[in-house]
Coordinates of C-alpha atoms in Angstrom, one line a residue:
X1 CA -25.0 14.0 14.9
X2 CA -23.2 11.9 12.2
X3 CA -24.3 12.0 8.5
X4 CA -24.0 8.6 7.2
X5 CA -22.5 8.7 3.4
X6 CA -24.1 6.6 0.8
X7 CA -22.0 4.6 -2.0
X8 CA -22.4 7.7 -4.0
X9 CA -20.9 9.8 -1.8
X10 CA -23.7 11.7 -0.4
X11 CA -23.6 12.6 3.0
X12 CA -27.4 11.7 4.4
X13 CA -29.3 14.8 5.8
X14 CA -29.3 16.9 3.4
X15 CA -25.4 18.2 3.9
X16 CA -23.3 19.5 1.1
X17 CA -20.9 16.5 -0.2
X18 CA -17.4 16.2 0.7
X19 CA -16.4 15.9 -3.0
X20 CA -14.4 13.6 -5.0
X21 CA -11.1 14.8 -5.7
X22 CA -7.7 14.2 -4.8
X23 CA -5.7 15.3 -2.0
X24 CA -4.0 18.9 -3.4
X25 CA -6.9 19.8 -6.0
X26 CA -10.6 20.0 -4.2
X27 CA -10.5 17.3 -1.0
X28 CA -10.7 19.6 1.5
X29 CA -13.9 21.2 2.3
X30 CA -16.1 22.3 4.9
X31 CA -18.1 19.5 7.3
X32 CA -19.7 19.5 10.0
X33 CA -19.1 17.7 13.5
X34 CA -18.9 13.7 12.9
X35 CA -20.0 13.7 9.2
X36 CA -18.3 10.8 7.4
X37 CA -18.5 10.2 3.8
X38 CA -18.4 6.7 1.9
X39 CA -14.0 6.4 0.5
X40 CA -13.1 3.0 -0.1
X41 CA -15.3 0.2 -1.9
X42 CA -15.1 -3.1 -0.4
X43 CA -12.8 -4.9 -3.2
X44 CA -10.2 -1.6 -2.2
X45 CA -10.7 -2.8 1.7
X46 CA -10.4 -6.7 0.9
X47 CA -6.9 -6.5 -1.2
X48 CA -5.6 -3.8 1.5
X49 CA -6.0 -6.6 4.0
X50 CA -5.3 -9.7 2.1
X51 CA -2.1 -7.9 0.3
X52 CA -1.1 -7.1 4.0
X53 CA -0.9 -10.2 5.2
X54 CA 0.4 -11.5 2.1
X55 CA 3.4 -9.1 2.7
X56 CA 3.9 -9.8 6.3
X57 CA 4.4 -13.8 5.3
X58 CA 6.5 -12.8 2.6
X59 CA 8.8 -10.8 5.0
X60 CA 9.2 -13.4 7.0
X61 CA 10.0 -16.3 5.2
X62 CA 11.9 -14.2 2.7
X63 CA 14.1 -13.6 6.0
X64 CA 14.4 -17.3 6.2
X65 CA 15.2 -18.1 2.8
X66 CA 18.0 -15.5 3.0
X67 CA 19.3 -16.7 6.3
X68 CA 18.1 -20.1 6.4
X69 CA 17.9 -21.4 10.0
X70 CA 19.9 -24.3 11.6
X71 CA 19.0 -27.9 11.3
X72 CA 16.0 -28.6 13.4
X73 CA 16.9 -32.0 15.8
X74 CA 13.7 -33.1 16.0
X75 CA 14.2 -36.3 13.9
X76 CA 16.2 -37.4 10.7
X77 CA 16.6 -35.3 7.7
X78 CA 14.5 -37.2 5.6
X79 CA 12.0 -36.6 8.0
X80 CA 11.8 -33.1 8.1
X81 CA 10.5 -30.2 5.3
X82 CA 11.1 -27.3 7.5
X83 CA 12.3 -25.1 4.9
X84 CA 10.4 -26.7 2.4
X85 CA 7.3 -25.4 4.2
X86 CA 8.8 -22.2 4.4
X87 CA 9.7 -22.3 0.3
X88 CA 5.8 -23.4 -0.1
X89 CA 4.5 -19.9 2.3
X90 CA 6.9 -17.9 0.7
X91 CA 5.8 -18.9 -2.9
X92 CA 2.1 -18.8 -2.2
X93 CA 1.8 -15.7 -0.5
X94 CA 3.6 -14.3 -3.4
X95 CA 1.0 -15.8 -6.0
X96 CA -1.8 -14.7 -3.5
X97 CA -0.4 -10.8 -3.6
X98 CA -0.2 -11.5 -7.5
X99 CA -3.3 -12.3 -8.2
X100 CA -5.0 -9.5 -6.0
X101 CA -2.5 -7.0 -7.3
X102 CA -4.0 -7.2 -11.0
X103 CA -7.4 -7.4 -9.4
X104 CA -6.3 -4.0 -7.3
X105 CA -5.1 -2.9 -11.2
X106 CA -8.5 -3.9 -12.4
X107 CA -10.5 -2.6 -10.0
X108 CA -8.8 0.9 -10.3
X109 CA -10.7 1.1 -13.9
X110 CA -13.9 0.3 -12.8
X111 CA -14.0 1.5 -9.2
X112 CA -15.0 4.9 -8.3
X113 CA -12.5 8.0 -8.1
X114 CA -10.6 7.2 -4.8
X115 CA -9.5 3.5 -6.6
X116 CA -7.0 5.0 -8.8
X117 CA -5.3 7.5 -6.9
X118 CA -2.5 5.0 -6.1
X119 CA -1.8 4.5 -9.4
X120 CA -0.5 7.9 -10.4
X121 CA 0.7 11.3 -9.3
X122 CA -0.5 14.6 -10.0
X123 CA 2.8 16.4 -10.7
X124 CA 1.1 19.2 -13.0
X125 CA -0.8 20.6 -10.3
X126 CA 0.7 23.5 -8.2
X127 CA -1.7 23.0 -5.5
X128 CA -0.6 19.5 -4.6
X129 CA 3.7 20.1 -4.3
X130 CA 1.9 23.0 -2.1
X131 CA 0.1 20.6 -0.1
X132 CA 3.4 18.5 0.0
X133 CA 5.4 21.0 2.3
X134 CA 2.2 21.5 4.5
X135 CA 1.6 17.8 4.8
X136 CA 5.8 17.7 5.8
X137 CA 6.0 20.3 8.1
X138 CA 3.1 18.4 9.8
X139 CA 4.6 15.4 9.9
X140 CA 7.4 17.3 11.8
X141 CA 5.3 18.5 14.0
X142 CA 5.7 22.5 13.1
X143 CA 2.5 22.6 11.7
X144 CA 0.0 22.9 14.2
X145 CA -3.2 22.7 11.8
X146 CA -3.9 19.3 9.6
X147 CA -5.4 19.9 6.6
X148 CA -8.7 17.1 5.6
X149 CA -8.5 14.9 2.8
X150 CA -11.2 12.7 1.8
X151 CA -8.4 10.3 -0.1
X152 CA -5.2 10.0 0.5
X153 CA -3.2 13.1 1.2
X154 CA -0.5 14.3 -1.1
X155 CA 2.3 12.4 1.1
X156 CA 0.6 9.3 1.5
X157 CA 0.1 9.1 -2.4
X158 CA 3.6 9.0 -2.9
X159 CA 4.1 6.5 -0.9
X160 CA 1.6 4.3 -2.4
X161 CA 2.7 5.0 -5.7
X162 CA 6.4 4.3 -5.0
X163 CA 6.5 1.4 -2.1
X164 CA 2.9 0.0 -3.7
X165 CA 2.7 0.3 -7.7
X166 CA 6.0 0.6 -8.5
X167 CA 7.6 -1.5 -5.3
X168 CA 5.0 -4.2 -5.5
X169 CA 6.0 -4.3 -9.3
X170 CA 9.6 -4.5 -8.7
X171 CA 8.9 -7.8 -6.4
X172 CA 6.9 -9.8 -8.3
X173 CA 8.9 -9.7 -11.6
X174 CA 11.9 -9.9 -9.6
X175 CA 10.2 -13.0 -7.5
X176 CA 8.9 -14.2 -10.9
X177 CA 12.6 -14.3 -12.3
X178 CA 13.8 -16.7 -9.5
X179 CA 11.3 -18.7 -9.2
X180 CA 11.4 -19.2 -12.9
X181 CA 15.1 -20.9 -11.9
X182 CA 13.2 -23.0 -10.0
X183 CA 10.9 -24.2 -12.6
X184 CA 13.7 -24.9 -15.3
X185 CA 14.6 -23.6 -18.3
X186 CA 12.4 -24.0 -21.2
X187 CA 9.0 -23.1 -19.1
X188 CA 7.0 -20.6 -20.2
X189 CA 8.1 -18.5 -16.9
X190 CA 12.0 -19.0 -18.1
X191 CA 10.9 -17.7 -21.3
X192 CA 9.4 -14.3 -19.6
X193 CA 11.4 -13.7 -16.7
X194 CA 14.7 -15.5 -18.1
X195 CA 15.7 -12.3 -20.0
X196 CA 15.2 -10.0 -17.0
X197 CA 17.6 -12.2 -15.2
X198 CA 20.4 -12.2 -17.6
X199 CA 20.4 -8.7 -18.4
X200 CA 20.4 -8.0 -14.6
X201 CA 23.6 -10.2 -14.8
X202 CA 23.3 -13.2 -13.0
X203 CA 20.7 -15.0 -10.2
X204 CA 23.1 -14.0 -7.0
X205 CA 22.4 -9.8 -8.1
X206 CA 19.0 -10.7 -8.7
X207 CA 18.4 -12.4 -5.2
X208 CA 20.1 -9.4 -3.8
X209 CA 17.8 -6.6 -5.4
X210 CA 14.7 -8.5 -4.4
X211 CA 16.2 -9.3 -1.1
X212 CA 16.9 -5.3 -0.6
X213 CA 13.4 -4.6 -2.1
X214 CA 12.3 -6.5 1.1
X215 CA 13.6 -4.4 3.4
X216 CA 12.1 -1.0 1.4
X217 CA 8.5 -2.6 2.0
X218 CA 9.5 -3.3 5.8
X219 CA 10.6 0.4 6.2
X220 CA 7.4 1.4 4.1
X221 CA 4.9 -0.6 6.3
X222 CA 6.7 0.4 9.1
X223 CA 5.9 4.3 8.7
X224 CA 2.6 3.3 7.3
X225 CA 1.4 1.8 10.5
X226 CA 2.6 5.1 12.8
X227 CA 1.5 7.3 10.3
X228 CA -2.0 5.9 10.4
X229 CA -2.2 5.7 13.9
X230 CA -0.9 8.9 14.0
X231 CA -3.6 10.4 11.7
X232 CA -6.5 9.1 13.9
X233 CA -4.9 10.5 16.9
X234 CA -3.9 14.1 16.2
X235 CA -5.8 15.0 13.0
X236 CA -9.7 15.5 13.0
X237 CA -10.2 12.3 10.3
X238 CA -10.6 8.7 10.6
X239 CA -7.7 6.6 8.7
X240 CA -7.7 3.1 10.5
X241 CA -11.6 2.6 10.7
X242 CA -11.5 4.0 7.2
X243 CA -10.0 0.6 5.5
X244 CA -12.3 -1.0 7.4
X245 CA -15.9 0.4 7.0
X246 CA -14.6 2.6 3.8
X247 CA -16.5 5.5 5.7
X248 CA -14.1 8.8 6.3
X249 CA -15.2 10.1 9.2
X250 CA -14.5 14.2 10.1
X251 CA -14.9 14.8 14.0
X252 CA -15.0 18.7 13.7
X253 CA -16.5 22.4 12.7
X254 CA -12.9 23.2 11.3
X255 CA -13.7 24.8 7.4
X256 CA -9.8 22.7 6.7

């Protein structure tokens, strides 16, 4: 029998909550079979999928800009805007992840608990670099036993905080910086980003860092995506439903 969890976090039927904290401090507890409890608010769900596909169009015409294709034959050069289209994607998306990125910052004040665990790590607590090597040695496959988290677990934070806050941070000033090129000097974007560009050295260093930054959010989504799959697979919690009905759903009597 499932226990449906409220917004507040309340499994329904009188069950004990899951509770509230992070992975490595008090998010594991005992549940019983199918009891899911409410994670991730629907803003949280939204910019997880919008900020995906923003990335996946920034991959790929980020690819293009660095390798640009042939010339189409399809018709005469001043008929075509092939890469001109693929400028236009590339800058939009970028805008797009932008804007939902300081609305993913804002939301982290306001939301409840789970919202802001991307945004920082708890390196004070013993617990959690404990939880660290269990969650590796799963991932390895020598441990047999997953441990439950109701956010993310100790592993998964870093990797939001590194390839999400920080990474994410890294490619829109950096993005920022060239397209400020673009715009000319004496904008107001020239006059924020310019600096950044000359003390990296000059706009050829600068496309290559964001261009290697790129391929770090590749890899990232990459292990993301198996990780995630993997989770619902062999653990006994929901992860991919999870981002979508914000529900984390535990499918056994196990006490961890």
């Amino acid at each position: 029998m499932t226990g449906a969890a409220g917004s507040s976090g309340q499994p329904a039927g009188g069950r004990p909550p899951l509770g509230t904290a992070d992975a490595g401090h008090t998010g594991q507890h005992h549940v019983t079979r199918q009891t899911s409890i409410y994670v991730y608010e629907w803003p949280v769900r939204l910019w997880h999928w919008i900020n995906a596909a923003a990335i996946l169009v920034l991959i790929v015409t980020g690819w293009f800009i660095g390798s640009p294709p042939p010339s189409m034959q399809i018709g005469e050069a001043t008929h075509q805007f092939v890469f001109g289209y693929i400028r236009f994607a590339h800058f939009a998306a970028g805008m797009i992840m932008t804007v939902g990125f300081f609305g993913r910052i804002y939301w982290a004040f306001v939301g409840n608990h789970h919202a802001r665990q991307m945004f920082y790590l708890p390196l004070a607590r013993k617990s959690w670099w404990q939880e660290i090597w269990h969650e590796m040695k799963w991932y390895a496959f020598i441990e047999k036993t997953p441990k439950k988290y109701i956010g993310h677990n100790p592993l998964a934070q870093i990797a939001m905080f590194f390839f999400m806050t920080v990474g994410l941070t890294f490619m829109i000033v950096t993005g920022f910086a060239l397209y400020a090129e673009g715009v000319g000097q004496g904008s107001w974007l020239d006059a924020i980003f310019g600096p950044l560009r000359d003390w990296i050295g000059n706009s050829q260093v600068l496309h290559s860092l964001h261009h290697l930054g790129m391929y770090a959010i590749l890899v990232f989504m990459m292990i993301h995506i198996y990780a995630a799959i993997r989770e619902d697979i062999m653990s006994r919690q929901s992860m991919v439903s999870t981002m979508i009905s914000g529900h984390r759903t535990f499918k056994d009597d196990a006490p961890e």
